[in-house]
PDB file of N, CA and C in Angstrom:
ATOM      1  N   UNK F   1       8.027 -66.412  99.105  1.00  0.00           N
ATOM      2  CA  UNK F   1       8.454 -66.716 100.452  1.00  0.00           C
ATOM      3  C   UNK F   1       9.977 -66.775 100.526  1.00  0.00           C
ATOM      4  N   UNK F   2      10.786 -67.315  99.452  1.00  0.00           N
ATOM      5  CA  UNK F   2      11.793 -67.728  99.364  1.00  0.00           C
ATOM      6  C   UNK F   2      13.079 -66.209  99.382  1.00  0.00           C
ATOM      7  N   UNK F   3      11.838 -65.364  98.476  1.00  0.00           N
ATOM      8  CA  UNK F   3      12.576 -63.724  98.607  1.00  0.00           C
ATOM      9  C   UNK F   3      12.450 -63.034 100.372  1.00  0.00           C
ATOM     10  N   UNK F   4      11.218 -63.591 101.057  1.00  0.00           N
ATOM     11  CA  UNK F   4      11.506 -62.977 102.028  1.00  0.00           C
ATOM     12  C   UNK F   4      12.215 -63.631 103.298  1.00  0.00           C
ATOM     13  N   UNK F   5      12.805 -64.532 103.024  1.00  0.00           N
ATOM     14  CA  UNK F   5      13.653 -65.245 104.049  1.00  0.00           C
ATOM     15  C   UNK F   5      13.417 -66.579 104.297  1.00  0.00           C
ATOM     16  N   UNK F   6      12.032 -67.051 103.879  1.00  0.00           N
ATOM     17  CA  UNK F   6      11.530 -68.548 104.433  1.00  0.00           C
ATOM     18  C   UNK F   6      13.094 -69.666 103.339  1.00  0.00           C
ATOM     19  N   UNK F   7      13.210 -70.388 104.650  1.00  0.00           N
ATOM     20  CA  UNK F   7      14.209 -71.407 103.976  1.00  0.00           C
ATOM     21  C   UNK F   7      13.961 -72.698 104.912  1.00  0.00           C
ATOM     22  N   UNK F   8      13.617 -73.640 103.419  1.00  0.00           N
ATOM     23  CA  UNK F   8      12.607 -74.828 104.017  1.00  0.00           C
ATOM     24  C   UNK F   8      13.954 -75.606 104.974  1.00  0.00           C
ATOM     25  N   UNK F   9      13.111 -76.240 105.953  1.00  0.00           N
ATOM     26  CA  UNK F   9      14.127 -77.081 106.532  1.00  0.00           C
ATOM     27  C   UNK F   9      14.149 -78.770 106.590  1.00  0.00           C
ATOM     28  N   UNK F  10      14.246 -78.995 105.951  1.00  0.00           N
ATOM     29  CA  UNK F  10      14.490 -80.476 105.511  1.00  0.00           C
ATOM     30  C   UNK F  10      14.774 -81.667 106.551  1.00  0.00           C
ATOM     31  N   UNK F  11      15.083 -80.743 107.676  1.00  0.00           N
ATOM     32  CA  UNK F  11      15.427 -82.076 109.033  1.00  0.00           C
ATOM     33  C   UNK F  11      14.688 -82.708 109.364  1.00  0.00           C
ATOM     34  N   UNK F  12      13.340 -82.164 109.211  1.00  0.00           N
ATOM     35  CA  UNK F  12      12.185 -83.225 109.969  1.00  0.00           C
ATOM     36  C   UNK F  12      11.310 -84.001 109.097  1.00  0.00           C
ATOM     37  N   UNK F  13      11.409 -83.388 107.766  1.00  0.00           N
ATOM     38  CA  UNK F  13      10.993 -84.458 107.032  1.00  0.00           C
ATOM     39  C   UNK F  13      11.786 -85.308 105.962  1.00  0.00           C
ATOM     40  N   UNK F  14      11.543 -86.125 105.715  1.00  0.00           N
ATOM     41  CA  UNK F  14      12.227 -87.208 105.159  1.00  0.00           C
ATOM     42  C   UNK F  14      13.575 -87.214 104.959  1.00  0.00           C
ATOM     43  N   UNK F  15      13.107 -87.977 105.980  1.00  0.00           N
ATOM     44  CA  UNK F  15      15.056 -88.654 106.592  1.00  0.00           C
ATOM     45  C   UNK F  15      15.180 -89.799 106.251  1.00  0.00           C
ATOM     46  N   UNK F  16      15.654 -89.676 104.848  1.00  0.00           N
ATOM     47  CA  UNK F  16      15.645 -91.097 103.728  1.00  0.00           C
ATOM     48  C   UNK F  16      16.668 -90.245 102.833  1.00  0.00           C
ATOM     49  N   UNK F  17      18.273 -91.199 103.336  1.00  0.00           N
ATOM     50  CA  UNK F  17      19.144 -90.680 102.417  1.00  0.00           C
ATOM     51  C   UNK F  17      19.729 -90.752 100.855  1.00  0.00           C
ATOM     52  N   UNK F  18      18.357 -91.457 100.444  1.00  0.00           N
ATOM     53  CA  UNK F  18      18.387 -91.367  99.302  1.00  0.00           C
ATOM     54  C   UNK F  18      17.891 -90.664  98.660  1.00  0.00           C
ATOM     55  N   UNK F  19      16.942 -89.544  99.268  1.00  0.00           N
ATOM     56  CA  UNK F  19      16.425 -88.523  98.193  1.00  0.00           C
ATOM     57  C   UNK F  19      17.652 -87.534  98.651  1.00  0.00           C
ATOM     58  N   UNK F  20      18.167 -86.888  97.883  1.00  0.00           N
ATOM     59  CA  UNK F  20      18.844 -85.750  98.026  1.00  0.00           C
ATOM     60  C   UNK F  20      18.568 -84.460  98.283  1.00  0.00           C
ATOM     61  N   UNK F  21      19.280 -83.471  98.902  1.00  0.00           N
ATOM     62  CA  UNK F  21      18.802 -82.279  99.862  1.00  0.00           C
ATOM     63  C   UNK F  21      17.640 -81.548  98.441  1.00  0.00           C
ATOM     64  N   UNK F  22      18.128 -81.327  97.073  1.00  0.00           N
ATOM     65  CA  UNK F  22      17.381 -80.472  96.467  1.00  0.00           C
ATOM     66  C   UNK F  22      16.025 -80.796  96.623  1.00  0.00           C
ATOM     67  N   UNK F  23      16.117 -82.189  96.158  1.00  0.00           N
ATOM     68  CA  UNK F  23      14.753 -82.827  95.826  1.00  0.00           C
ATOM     69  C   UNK F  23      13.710 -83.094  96.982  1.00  0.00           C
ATOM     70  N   UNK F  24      14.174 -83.230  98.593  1.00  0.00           N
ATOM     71  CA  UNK F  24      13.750 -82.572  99.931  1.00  0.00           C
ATOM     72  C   UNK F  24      13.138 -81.229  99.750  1.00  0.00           C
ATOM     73  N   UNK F  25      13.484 -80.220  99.331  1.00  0.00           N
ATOM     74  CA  UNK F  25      13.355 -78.679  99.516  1.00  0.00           C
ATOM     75  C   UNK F  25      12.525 -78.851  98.639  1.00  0.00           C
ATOM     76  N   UNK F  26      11.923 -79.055  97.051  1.00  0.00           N
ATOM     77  CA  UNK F  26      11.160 -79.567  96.574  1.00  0.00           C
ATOM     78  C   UNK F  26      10.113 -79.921  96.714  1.00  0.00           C
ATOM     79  N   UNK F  27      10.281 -81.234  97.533  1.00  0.00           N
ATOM     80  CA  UNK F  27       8.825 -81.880  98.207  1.00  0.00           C
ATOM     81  C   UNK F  27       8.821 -81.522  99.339  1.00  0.00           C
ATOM     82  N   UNK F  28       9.667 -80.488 100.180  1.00  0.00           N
ATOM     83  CA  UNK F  28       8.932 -79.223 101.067  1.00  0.00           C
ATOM     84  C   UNK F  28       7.767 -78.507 100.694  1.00  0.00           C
ATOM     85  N   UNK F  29       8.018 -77.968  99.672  1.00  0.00           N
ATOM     86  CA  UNK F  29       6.998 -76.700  99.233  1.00  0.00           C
ATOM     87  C   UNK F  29       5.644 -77.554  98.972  1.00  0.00           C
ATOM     88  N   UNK F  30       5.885 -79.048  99.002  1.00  0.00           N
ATOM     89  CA  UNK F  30       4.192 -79.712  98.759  1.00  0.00           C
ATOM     90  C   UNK F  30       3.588 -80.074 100.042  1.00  0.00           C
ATOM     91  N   UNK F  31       4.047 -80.087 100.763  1.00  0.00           N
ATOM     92  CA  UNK F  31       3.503 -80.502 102.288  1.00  0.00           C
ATOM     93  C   UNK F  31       2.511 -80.721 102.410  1.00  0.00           C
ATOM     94  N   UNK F  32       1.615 -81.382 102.440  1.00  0.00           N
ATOM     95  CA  UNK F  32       0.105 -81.377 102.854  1.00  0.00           C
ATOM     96  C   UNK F  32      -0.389 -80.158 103.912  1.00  0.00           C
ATOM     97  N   UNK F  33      -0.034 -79.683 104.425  1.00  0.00           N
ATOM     98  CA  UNK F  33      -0.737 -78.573 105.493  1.00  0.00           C
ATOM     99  C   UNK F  33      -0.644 -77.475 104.447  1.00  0.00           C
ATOM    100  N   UNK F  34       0.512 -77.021 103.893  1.00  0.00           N
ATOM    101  CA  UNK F  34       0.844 -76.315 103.008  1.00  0.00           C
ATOM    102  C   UNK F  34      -0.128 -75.956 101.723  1.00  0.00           C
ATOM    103  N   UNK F  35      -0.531 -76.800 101.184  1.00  0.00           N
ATOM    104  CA  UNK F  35      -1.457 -77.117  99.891  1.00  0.00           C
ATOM    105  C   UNK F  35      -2.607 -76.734 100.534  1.00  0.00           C
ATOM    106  N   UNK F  36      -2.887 -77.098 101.770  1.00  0.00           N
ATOM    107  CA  UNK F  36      -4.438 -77.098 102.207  1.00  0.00           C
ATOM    108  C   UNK F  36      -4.907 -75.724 102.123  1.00  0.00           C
ATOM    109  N   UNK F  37      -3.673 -75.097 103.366  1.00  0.00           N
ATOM    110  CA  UNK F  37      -3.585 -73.245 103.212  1.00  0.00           C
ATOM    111  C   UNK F  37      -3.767 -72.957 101.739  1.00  0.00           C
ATOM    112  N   UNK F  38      -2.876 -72.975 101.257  1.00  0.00           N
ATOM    113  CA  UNK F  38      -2.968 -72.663  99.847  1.00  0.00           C
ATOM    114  C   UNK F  38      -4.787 -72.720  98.944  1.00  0.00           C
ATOM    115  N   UNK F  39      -5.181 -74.085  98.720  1.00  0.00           N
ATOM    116  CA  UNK F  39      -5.833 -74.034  98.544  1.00  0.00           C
ATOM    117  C   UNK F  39      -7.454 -73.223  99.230  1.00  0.00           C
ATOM    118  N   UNK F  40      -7.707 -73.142 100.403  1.00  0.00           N
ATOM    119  CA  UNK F  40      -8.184 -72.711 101.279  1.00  0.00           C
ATOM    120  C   UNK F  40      -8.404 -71.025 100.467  1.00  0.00           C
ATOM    121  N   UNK F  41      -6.905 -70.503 100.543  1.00  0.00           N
ATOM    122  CA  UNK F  41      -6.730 -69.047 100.757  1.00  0.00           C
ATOM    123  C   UNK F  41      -7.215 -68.783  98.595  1.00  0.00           C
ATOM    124  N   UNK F  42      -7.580 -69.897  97.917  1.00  0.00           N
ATOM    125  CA  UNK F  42      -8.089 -69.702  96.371  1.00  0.00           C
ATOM    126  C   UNK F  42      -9.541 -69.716  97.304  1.00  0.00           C
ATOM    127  N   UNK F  43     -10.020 -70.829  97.577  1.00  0.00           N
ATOM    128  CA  UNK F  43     -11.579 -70.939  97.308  1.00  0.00           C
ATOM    129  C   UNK F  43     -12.195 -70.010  98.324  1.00  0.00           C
ATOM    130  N   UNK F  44     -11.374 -69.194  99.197  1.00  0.00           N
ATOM    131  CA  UNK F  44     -12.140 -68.053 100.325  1.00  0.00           C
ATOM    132  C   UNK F  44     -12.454 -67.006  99.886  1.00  0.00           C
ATOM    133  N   UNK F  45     -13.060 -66.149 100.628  1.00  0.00           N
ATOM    134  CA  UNK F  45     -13.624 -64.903  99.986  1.00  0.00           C
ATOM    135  C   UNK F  45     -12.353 -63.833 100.515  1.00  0.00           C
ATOM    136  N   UNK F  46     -11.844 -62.699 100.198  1.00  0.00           N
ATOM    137  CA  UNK F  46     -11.010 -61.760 100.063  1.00  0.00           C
ATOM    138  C   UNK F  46     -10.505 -61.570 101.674  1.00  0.00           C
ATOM    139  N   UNK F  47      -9.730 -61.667 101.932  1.00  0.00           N
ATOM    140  CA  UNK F  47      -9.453 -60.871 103.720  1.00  0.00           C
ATOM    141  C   UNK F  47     -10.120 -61.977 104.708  1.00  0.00           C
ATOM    142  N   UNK F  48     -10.862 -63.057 104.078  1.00  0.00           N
ATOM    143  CA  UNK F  48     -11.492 -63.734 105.751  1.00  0.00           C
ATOM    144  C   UNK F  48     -10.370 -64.860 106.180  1.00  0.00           C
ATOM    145  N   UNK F  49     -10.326 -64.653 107.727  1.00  0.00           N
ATOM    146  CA  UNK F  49     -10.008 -66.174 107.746  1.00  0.00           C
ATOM    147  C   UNK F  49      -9.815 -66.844 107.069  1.00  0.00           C
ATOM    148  N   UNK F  50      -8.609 -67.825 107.694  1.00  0.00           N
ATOM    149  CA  UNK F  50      -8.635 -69.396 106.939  1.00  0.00           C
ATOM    150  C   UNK F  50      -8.317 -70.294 107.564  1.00  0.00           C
ATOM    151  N   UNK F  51      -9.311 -71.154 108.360  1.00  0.00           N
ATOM    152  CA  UNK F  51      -9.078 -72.206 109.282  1.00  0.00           C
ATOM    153  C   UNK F  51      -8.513 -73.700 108.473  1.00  0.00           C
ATOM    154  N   UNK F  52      -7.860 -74.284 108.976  1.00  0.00           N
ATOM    155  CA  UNK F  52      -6.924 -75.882 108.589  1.00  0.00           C
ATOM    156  C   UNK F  52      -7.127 -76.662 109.460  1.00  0.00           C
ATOM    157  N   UNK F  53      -7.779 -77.657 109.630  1.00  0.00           N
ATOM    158  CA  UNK F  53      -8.020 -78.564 111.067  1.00  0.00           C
ATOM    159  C   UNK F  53      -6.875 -80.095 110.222  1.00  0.00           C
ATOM    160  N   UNK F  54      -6.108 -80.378 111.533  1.00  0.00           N
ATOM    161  CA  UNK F  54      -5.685 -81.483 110.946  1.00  0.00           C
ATOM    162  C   UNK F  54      -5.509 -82.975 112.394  1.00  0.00           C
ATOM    163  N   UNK F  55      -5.626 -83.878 111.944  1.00  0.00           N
ATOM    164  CA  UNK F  55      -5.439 -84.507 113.408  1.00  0.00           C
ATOM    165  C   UNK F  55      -3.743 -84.903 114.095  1.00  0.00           C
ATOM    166  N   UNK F  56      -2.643 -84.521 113.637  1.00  0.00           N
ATOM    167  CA  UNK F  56      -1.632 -84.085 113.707  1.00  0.00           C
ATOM    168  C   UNK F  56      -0.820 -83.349 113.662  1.00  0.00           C
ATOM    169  N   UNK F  57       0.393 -83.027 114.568  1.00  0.00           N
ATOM    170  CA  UNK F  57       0.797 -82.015 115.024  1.00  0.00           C
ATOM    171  C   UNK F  57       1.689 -81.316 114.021  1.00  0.00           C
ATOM    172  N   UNK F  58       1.642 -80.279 114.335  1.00  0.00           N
ATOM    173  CA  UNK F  58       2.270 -79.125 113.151  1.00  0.00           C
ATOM    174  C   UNK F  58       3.496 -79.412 113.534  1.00  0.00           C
ATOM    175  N   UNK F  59       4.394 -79.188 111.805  1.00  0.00           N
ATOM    176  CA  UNK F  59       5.851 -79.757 111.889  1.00  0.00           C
ATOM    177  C   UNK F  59       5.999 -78.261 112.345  1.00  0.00           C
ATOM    178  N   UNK F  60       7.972 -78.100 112.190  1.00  0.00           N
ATOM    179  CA  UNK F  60       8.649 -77.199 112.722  1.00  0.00           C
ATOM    180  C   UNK F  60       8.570 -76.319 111.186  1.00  0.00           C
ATOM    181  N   UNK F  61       8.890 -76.647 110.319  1.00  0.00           N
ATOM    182  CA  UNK F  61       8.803 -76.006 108.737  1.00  0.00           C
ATOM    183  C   UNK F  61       7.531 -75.917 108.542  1.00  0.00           C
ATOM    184  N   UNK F  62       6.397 -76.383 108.524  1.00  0.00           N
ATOM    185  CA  UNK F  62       5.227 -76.059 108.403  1.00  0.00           C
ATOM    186  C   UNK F  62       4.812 -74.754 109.021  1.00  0.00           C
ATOM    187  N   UNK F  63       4.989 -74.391 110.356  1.00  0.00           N
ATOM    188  CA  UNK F  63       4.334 -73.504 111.080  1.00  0.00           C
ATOM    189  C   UNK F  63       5.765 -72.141 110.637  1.00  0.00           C
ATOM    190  N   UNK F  64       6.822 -72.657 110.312  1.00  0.00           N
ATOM    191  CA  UNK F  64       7.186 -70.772 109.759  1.00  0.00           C
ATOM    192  C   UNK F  64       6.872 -70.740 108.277  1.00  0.00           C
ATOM    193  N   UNK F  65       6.707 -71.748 107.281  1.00  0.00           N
ATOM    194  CA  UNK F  65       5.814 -71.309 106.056  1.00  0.00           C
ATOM    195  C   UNK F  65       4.430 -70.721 106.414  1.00  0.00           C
ATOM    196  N   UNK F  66       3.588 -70.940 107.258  1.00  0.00           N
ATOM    197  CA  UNK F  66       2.442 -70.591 107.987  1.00  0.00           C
ATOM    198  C   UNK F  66       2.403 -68.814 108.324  1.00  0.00           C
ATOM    199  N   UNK F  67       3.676 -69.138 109.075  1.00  0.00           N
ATOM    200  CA  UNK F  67       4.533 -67.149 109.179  1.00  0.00           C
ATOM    201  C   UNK F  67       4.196 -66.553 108.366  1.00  0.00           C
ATOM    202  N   UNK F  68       5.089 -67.170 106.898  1.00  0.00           N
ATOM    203  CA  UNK F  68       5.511 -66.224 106.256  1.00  0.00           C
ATOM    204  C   UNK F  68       3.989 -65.689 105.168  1.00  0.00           C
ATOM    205  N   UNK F  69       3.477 -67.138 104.770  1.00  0.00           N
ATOM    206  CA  UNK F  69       2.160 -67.213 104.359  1.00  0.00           C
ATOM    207  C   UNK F  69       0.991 -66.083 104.655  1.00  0.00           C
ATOM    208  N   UNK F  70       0.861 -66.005 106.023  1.00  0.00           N
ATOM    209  CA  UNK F  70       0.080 -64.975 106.724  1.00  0.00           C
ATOM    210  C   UNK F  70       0.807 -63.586 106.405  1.00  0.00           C
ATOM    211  N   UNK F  71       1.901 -63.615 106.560  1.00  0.00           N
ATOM    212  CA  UNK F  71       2.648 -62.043 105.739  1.00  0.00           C
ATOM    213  C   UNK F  71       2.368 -61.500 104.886  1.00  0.00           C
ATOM    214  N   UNK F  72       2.474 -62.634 103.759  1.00  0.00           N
ATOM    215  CA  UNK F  72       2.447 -62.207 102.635  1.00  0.00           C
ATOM    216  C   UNK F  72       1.148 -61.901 101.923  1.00  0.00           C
ATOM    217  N   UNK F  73       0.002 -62.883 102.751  1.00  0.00           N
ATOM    218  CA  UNK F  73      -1.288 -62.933 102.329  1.00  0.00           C
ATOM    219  C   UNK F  73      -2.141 -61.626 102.641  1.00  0.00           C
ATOM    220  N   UNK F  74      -1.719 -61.026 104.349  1.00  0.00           N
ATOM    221  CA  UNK F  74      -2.318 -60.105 104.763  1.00  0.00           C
ATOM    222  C   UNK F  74      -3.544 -60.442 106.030  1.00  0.00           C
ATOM    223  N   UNK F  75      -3.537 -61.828 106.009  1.00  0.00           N
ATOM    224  CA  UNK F  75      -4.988 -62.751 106.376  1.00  0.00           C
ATOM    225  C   UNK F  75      -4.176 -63.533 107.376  1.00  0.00           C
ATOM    226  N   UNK F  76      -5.281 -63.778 108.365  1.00  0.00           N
ATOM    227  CA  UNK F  76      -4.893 -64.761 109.588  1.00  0.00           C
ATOM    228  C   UNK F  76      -5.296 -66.143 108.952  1.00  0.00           C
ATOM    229  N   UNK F  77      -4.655 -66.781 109.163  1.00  0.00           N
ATOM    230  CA  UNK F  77      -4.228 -68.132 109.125  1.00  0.00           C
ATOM    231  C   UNK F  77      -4.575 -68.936 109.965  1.00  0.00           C
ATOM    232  N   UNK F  78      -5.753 -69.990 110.666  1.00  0.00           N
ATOM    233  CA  UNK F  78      -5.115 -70.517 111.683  1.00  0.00           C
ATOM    234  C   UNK F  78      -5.460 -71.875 111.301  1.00  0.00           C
ATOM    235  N   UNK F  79      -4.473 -72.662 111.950  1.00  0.00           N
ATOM    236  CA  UNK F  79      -4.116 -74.251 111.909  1.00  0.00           C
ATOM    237  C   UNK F  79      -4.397 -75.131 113.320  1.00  0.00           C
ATOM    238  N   UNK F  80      -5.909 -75.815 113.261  1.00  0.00           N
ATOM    239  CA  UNK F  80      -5.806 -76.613 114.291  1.00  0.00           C
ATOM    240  C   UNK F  80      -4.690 -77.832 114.079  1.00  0.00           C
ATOM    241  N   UNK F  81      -4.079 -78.122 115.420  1.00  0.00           N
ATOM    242  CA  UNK F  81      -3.592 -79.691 115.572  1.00  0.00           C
ATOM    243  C   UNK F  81      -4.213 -80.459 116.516  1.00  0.00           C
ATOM    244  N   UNK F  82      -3.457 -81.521 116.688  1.00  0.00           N
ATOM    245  CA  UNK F  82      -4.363 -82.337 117.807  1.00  0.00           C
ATOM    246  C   UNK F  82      -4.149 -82.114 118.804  1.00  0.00           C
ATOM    247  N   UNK F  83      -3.339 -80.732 119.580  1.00  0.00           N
ATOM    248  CA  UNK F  83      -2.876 -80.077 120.512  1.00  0.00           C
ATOM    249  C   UNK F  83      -3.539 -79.063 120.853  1.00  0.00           C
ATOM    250  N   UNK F  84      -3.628 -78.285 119.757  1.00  0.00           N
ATOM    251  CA  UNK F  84      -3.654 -76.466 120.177  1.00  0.00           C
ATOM    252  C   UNK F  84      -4.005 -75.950 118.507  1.00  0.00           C
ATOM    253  N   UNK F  85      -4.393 -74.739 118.874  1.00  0.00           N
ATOM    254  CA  UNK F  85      -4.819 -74.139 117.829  1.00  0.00           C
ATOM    255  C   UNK F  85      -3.206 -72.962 117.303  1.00  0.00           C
ATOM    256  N   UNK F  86      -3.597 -72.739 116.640  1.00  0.00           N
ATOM    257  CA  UNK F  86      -2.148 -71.761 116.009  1.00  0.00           C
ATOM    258  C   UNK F  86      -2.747 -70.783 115.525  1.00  0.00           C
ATOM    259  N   UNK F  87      -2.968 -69.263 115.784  1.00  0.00           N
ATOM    260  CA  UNK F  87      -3.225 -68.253 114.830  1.00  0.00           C
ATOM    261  C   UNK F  87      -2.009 -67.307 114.540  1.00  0.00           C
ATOM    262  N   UNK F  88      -1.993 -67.437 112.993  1.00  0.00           N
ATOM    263  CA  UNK F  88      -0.851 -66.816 112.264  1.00  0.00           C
ATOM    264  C   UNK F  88      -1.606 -65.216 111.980  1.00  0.00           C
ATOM    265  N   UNK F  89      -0.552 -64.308 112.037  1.00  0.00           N
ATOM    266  CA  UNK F  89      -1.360 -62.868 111.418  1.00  0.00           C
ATOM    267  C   UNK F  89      -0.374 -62.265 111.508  1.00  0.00           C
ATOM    268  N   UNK F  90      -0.057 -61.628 110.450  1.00  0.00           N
ATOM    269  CA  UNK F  90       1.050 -60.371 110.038  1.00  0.00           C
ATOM    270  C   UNK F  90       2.769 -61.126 110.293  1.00  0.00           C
ATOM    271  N   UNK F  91       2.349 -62.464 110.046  1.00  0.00           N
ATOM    272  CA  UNK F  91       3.991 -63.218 110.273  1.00  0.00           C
ATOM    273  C   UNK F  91       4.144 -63.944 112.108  1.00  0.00           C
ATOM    274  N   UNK F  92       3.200 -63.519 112.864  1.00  0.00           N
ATOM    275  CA  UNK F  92       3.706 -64.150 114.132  1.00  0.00           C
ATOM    276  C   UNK F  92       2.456 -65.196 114.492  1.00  0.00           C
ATOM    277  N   UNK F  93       3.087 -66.168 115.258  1.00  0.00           N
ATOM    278  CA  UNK F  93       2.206 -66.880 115.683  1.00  0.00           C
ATOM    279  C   UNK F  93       1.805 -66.896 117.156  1.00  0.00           C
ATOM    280  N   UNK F  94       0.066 -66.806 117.794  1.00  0.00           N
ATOM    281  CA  UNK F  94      -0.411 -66.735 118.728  1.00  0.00           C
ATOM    282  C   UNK F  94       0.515 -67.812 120.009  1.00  0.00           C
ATOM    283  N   UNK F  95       1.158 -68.590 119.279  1.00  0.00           N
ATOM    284  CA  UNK F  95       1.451 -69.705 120.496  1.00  0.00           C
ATOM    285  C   UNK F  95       3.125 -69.092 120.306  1.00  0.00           C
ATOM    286  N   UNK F  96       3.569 -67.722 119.961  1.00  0.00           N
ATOM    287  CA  UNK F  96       4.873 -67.532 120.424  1.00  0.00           C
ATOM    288  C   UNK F  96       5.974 -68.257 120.271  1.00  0.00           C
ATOM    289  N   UNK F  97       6.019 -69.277 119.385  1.00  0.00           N
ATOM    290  CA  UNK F  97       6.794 -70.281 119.159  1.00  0.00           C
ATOM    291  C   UNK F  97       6.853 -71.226 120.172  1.00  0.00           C
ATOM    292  N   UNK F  98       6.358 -71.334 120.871  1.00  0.00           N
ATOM    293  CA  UNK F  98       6.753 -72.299 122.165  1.00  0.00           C
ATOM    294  C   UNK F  98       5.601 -73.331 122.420  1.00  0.00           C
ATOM    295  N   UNK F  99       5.459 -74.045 121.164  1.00  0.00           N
ATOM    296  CA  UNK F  99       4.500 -75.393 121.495  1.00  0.00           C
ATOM    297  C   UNK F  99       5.194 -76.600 121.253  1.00  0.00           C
TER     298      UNK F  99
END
């Protein structure tokens, strides 16, 4: 992800100035929504779907790792929140950025 442009953004999560920016970017790449995809896209079968239901709303760094994820994977992605649904495919997302 990191070769194709994704660059985590650290503003919205932990805003505690004692961890330092590296170690932020770090415990970016573990995100809980993140892992779920991840895991999800091991235990699925080749090319299907991969639904994520969560009862909170998708961060701002979450949903372009989500982007880039679906890029790279080839596979739609989608992420319920407690809002709206999100379908990722070929890098763009159904809600246009504007949720």
């Amino acid at each position: 992800m990191l070769e194709m442009g994704y660059v985590p953004s650290t503003y919205y999560a932990l805003r505690n100035e004692r961890v330092e920016k590296e170690n932020k970017e770090e415990w970016i790449f573990g995100y809980k929504e993140e892992v779920a995809v991840v895991m999800k896209l091991i235990n699925s079968k080749p090319r299907s779907p991969v639904t994520v239901i969560s009862n909170f709303r998708i961060c701002p760094d979450c949903h372009n790792a989500l982007k880039f994820m679906s890029e790279i994977t080839g596979r739609e992605l989608i992420k319920r929140d407690r809002k709206r649904y999100h379908h990722f495919n070929k890098g763009i997302c159904g809600c246009n950025d504007l949720w």
